[in-house]
PDB file of C-alpha atoms in Angstrom:
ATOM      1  CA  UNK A  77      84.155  67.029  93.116  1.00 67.00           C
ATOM      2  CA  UNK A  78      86.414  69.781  95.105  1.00 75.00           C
ATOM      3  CA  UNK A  79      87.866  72.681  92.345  1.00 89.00           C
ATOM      4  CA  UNK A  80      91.329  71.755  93.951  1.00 94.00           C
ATOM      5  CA  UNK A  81      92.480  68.348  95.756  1.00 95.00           C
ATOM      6  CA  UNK A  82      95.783  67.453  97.396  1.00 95.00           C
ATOM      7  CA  UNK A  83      96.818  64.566  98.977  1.00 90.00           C
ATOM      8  CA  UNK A  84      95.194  64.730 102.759  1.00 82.00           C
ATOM      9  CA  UNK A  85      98.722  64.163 104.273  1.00 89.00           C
ATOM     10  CA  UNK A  86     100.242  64.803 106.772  1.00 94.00           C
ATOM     11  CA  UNK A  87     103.767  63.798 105.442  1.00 96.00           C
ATOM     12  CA  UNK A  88     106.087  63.323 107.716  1.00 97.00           C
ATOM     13  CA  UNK A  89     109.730  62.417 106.285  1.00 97.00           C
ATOM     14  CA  UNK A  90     113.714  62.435 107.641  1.00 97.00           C
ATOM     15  CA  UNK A  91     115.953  65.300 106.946  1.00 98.00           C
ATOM     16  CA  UNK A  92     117.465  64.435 103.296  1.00 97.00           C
ATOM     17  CA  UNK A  93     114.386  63.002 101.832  1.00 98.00           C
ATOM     18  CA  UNK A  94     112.409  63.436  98.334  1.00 98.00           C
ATOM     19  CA  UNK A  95     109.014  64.032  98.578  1.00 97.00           C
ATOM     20  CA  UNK A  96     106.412  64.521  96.276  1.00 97.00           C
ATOM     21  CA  UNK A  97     103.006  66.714  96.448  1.00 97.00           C
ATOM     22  CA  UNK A  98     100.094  66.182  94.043  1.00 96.00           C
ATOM     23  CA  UNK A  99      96.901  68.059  93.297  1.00 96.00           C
ATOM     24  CA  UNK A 100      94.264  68.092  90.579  1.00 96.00           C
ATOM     25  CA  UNK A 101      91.809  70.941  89.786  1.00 94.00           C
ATOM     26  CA  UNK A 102      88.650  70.505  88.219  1.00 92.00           C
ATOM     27  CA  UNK A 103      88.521  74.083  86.096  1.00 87.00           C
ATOM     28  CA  UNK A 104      89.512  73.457  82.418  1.00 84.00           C
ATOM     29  CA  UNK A 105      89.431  77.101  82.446  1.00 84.00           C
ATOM     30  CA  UNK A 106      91.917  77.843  85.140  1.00 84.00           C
ATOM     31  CA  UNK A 107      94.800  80.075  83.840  1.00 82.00           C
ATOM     32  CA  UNK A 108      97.563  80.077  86.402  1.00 89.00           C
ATOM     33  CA  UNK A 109      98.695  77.823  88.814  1.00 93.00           C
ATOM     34  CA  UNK A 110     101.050  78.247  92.121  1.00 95.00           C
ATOM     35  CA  UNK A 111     102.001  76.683  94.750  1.00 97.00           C
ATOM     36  CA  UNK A 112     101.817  78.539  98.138  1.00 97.00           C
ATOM     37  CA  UNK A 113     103.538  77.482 101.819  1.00 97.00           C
ATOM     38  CA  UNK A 114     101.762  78.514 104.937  1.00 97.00           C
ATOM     39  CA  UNK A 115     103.637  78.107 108.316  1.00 96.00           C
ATOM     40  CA  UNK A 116     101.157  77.770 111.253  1.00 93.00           C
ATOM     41  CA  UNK A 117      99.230  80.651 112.200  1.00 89.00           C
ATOM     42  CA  UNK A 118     100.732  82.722 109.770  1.00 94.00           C
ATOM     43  CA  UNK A 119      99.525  84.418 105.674  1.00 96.00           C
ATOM     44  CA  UNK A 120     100.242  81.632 102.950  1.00 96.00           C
ATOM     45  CA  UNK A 121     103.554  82.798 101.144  1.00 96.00           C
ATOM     46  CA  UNK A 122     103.990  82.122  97.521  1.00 94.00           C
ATOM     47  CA  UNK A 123     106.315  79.280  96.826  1.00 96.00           C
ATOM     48  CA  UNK A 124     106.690  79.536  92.936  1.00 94.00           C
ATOM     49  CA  UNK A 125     104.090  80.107  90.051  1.00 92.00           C
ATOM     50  CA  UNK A 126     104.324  77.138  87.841  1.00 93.00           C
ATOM     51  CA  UNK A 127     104.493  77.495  84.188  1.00 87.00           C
ATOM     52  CA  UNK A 128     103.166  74.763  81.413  1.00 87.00           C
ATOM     53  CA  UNK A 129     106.681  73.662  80.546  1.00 87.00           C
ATOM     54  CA  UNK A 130     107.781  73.116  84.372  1.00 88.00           C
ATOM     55  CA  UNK A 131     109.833  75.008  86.643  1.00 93.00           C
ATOM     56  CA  UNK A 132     112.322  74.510  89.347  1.00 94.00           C
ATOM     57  CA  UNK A 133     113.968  77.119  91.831  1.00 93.00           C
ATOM     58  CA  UNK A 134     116.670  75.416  93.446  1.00 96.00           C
ATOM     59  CA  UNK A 135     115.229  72.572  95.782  1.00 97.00           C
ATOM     60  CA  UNK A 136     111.922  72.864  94.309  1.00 97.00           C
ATOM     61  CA  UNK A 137     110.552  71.420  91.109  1.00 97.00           C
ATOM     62  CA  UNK A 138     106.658  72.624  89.871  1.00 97.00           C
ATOM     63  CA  UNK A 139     105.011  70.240  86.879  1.00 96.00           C
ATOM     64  CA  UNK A 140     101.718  70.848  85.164  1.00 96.00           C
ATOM     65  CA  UNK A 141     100.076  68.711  83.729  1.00 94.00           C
ATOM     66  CA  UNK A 142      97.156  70.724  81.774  1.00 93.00           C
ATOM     67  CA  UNK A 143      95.389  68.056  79.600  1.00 93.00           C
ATOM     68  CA  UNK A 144      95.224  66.198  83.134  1.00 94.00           C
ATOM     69  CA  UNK A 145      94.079  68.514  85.127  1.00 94.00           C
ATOM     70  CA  UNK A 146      98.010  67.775  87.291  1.00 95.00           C
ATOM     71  CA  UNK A 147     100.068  69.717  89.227  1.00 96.00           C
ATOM     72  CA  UNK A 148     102.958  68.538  91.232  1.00 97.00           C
ATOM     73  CA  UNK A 149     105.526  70.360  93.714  1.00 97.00           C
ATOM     74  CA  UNK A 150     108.995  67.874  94.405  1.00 98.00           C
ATOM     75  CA  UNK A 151     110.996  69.128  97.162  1.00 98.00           C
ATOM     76  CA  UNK A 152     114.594  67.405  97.519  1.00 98.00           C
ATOM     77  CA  UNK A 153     116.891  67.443 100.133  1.00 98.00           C
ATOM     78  CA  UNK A 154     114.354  67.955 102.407  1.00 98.00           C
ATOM     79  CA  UNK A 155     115.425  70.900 105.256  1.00 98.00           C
ATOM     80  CA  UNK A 156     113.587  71.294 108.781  1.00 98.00           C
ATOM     81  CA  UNK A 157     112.886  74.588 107.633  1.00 97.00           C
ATOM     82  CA  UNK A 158     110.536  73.279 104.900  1.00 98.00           C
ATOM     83  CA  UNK A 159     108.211  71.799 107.695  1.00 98.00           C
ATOM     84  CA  UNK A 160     104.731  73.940 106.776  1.00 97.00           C
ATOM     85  CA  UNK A 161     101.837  73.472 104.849  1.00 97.00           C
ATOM     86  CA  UNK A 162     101.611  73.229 101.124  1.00 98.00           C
ATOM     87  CA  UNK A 163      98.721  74.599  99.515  1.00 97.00           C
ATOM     88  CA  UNK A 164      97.992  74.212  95.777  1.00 96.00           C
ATOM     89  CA  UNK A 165      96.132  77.119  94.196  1.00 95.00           C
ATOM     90  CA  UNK A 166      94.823  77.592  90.973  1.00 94.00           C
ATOM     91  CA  UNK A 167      93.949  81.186  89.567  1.00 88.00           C
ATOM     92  CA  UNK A 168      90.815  81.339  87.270  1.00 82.00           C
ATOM     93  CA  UNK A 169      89.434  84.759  85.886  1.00 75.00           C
ATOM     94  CA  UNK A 170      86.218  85.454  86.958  1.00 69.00           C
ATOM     95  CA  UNK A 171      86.048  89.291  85.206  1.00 63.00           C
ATOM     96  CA  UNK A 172      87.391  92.183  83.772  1.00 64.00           C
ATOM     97  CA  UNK A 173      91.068  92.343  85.647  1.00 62.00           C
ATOM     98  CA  UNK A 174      89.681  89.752  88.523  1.00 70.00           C
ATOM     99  CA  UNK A 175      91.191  87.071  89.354  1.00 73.00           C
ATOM    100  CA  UNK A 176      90.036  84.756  91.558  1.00 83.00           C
ATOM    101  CA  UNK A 177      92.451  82.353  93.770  1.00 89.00           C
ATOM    102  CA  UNK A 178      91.298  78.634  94.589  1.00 92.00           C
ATOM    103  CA  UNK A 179      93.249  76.619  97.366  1.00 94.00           C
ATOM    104  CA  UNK A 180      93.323  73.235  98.168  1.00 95.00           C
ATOM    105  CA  UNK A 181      93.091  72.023 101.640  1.00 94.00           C
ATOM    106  CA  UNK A 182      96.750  72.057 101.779  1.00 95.00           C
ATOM    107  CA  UNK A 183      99.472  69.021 102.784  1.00 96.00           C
ATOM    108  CA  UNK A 184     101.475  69.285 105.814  1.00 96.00           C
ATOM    109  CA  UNK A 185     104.704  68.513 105.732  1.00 97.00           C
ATOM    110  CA  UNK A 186     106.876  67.765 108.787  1.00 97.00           C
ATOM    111  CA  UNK A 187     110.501  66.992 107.935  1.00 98.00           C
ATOM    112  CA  UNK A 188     112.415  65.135 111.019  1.00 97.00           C
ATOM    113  CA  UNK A 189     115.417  65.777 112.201  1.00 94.00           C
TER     114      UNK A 189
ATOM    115  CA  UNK B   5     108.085  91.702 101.910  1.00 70.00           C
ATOM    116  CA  UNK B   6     104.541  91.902 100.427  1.00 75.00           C
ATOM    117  CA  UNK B   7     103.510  95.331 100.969  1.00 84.00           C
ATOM    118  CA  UNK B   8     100.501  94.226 102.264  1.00 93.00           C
ATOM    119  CA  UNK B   9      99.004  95.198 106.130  1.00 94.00           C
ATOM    120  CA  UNK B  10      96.107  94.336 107.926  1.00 96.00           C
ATOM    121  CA  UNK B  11      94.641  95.562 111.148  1.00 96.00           C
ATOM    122  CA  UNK B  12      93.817  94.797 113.741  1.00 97.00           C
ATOM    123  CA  UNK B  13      95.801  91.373 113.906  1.00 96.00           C
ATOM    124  CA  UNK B  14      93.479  89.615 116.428  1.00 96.00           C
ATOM    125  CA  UNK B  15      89.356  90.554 117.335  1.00 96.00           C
ATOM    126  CA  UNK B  16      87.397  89.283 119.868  1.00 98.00           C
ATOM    127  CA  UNK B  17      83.833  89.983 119.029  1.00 98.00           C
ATOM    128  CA  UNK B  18      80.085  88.321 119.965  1.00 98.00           C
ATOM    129  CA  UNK B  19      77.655  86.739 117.764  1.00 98.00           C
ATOM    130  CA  UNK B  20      75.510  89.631 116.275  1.00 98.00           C
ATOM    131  CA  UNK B  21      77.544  92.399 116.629  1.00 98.00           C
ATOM    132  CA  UNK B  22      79.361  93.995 113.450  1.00 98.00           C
ATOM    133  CA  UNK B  23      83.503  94.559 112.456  1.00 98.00           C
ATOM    134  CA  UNK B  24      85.332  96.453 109.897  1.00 98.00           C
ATOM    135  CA  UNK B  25      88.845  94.499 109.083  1.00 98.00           C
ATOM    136  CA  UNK B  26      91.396  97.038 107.283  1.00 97.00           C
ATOM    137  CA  UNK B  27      94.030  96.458 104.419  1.00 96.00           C
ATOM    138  CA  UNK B  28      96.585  98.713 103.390  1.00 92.00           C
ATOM    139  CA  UNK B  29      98.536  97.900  99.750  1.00 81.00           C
ATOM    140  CA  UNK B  30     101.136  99.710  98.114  1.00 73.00           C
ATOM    141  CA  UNK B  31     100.981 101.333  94.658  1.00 60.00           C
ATOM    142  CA  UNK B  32     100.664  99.198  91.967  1.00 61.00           C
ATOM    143  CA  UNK B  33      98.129  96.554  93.919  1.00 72.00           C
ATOM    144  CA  UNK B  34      94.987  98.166  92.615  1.00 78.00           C
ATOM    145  CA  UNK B  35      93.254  94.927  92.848  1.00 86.00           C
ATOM    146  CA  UNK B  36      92.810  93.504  96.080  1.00 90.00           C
ATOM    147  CA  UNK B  37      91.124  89.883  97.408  1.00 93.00           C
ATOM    148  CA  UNK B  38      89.846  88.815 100.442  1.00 96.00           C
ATOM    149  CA  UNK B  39      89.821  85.726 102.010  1.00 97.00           C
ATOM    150  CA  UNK B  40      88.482  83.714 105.049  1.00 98.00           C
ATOM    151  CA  UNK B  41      90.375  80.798 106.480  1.00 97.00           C
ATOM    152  CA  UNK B  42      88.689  78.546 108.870  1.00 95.00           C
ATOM    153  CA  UNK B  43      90.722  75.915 110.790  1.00 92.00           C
ATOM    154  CA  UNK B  44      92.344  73.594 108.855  1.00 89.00           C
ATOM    155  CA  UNK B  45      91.097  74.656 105.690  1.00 92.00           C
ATOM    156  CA  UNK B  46      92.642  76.609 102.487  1.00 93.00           C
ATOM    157  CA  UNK B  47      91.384  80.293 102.129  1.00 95.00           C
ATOM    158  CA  UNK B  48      88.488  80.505 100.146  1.00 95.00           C
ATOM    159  CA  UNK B  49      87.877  83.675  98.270  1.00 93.00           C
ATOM    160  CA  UNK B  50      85.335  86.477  99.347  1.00 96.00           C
ATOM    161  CA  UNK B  51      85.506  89.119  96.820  1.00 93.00           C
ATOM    162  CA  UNK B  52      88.172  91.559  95.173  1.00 91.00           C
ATOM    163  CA  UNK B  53      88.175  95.069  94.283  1.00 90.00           C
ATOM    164  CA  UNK B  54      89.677  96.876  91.262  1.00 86.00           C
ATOM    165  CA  UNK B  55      89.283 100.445  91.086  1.00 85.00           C
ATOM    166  CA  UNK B  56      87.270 100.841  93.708  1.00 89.00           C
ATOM    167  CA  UNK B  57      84.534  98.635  92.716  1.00 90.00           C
ATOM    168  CA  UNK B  58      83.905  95.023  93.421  1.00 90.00           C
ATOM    169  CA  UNK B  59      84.940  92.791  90.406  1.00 87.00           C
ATOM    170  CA  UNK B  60      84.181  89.343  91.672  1.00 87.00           C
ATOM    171  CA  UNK B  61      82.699  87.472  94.633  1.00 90.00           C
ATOM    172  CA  UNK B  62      82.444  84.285  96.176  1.00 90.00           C
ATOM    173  CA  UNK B  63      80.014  82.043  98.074  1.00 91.00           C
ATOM    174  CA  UNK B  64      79.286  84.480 100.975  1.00 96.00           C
ATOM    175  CA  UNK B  65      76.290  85.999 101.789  1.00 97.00           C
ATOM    176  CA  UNK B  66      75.590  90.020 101.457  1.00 97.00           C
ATOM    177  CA  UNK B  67      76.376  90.428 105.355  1.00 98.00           C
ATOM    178  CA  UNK B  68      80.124  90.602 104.014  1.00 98.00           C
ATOM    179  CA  UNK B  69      80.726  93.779 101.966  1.00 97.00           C
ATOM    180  CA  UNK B  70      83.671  95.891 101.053  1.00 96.00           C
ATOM    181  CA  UNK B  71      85.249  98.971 100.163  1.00 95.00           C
ATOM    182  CA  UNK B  72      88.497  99.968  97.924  1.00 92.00           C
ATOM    183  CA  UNK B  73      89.615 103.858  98.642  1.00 91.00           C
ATOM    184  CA  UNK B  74      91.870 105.721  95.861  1.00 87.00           C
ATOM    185  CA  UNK B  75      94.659 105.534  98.058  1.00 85.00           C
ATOM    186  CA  UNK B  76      94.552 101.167  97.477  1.00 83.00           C
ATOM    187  CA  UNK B  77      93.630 101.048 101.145  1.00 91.00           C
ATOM    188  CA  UNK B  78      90.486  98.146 101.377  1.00 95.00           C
ATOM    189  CA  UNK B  79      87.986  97.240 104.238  1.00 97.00           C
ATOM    190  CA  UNK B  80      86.317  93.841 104.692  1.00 98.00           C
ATOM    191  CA  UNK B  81      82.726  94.482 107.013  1.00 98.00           C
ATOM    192  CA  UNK B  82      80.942  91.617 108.453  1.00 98.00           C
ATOM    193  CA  UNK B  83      76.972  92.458 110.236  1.00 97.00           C
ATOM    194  CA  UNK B  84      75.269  90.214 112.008  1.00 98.00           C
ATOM    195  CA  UNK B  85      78.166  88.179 113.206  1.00 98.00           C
ATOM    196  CA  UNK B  86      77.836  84.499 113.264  1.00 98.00           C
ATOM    197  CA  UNK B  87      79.646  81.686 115.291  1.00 97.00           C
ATOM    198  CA  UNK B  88      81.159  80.614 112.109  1.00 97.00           C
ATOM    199  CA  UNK B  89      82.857  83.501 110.939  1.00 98.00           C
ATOM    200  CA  UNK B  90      85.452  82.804 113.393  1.00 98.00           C
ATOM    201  CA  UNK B  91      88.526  82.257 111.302  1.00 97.00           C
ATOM    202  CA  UNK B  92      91.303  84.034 110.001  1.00 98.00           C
ATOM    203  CA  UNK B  93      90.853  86.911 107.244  1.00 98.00           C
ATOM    204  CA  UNK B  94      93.508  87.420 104.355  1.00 97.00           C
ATOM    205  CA  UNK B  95      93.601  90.300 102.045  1.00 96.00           C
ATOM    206  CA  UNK B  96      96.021  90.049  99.246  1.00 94.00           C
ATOM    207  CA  UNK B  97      97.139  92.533  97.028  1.00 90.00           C
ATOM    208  CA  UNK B  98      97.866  91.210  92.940  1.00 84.00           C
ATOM    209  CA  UNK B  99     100.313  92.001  90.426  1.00 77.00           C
ATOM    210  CA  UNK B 100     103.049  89.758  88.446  1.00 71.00           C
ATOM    211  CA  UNK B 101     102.919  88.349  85.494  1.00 69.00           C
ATOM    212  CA  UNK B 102     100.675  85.951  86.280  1.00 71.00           C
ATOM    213  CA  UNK B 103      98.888  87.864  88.011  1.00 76.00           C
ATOM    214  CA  UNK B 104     100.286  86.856  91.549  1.00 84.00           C
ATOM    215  CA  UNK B 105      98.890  87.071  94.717  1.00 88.00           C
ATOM    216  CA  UNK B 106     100.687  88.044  97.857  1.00 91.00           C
ATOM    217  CA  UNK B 107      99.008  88.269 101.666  1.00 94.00           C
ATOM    218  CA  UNK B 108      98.839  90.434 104.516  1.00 95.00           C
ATOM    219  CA  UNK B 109      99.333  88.876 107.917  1.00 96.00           C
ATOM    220  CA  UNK B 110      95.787  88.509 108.456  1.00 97.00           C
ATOM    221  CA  UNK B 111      93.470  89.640 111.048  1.00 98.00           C
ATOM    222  CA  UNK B 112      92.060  86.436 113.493  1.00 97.00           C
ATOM    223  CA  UNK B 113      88.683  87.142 114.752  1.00 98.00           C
ATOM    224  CA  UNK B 114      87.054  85.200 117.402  1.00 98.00           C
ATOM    225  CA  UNK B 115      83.035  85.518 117.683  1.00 98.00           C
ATOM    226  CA  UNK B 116      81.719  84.535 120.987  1.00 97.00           C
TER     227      UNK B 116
END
């Protein structure tokens, strides 16, 4: 089993739209959890960490799920300018102030005009 | 902006030979991560650095090393190159709360 999984995607939705990004992580150990963007060819920026009671920053609504092993990004309103990929990350320590990042494959997202 | 730079941004090299990748991170990253991202893939982590030491590593062989210098400034070496290192090379500097992790641009290396 991968540490991370997200749906394979691509998604590929109209200007407007709701859609929904899932990922589980196989760690029961893992600490923090975020939820990076990467547009293509470029560093993955983060989107928003996302904390055990959920969080949402405007369009953008994180859930974890911890006893599951969840953890969700909802985008509404879709804008063109959210077309990138999605990458779930989970952050387990691995020693004395370390850190140590785990991605997921990552969803694309295309939003249509 | 992260406050994170990496040279050189693109590196065409051939299979066997040897490169240094460099990161430069403000104060207050004193921990810094590398990463290699192949095609399609997420990153996957390579080591990170806290005080000048290594202080965690992932699945990659001893060909990739490291160095952290005083002034937060990090290098990523790779000997012996191999087909498959061809990808692109993150170095992220931490801090936050929870202990956030923000990139560099990357350097993309191409081995021949």
């Amino acid at each position: 089993r991968k540490e991370v999984e997200q749906d394979p995607g691509p998604f590929n939705v109209p200007e407007g739209a709701t859609v929904a990004f899932n990922c589980t992580y196989s760690n029961s150990a893992s600490q923090s959890f975020f939820w990076y963007r990467q547009d293509c060819r470029k560093e993955p920026k983060l989107l928003m960490s996302v904390y055990s009671s959920g969080n949402e920053d405007g369009r953008f609504t994180a859930q974890l799920n911890r006893a599951s092993q969840y953890i969700s990004l909802l985008i509404r309103d879709s804008k063109l300018s959210d077309s990138a990929t999605y990458l779930c990350v989970v952050n387990l320590r691995s020693g004395a102030g370390s850190y140590q990042l785990t991605f997921g494959k990552g969803t694309k997202l295309s939003v249509i005009p | 902006e992260t406050g994170v730079t990496q040279s050189p941004t693109h590196l065409i090299k051939t299979r066997g030979q040897q490169v240094t990748l460099r990161c430069s991170s403000q104060s207050g990253h004193n921990t810094v991560s590398w990463y290699q991202q192949a095609l399609g893939q997420g990153p996957q982590f390579i080591f990170q650095y806290y005080r000048e030491e290594e202080n965690g590593r992932g699945n990659f062989p001893p060909r990739f090393s490291g160095l952290q210098f005083p002034n937060y400034s990090s290098e990523l070496n790779v000997n012996a190159l191999e087909l498959d290192d061809s990808a692109l090379y993150l170095c992220a500097g931490q801090r936050g709360t929870y202990n956030e992790q923000f990139f560099g641009p990357g350097t993309r290396l191409t081995v021949l």
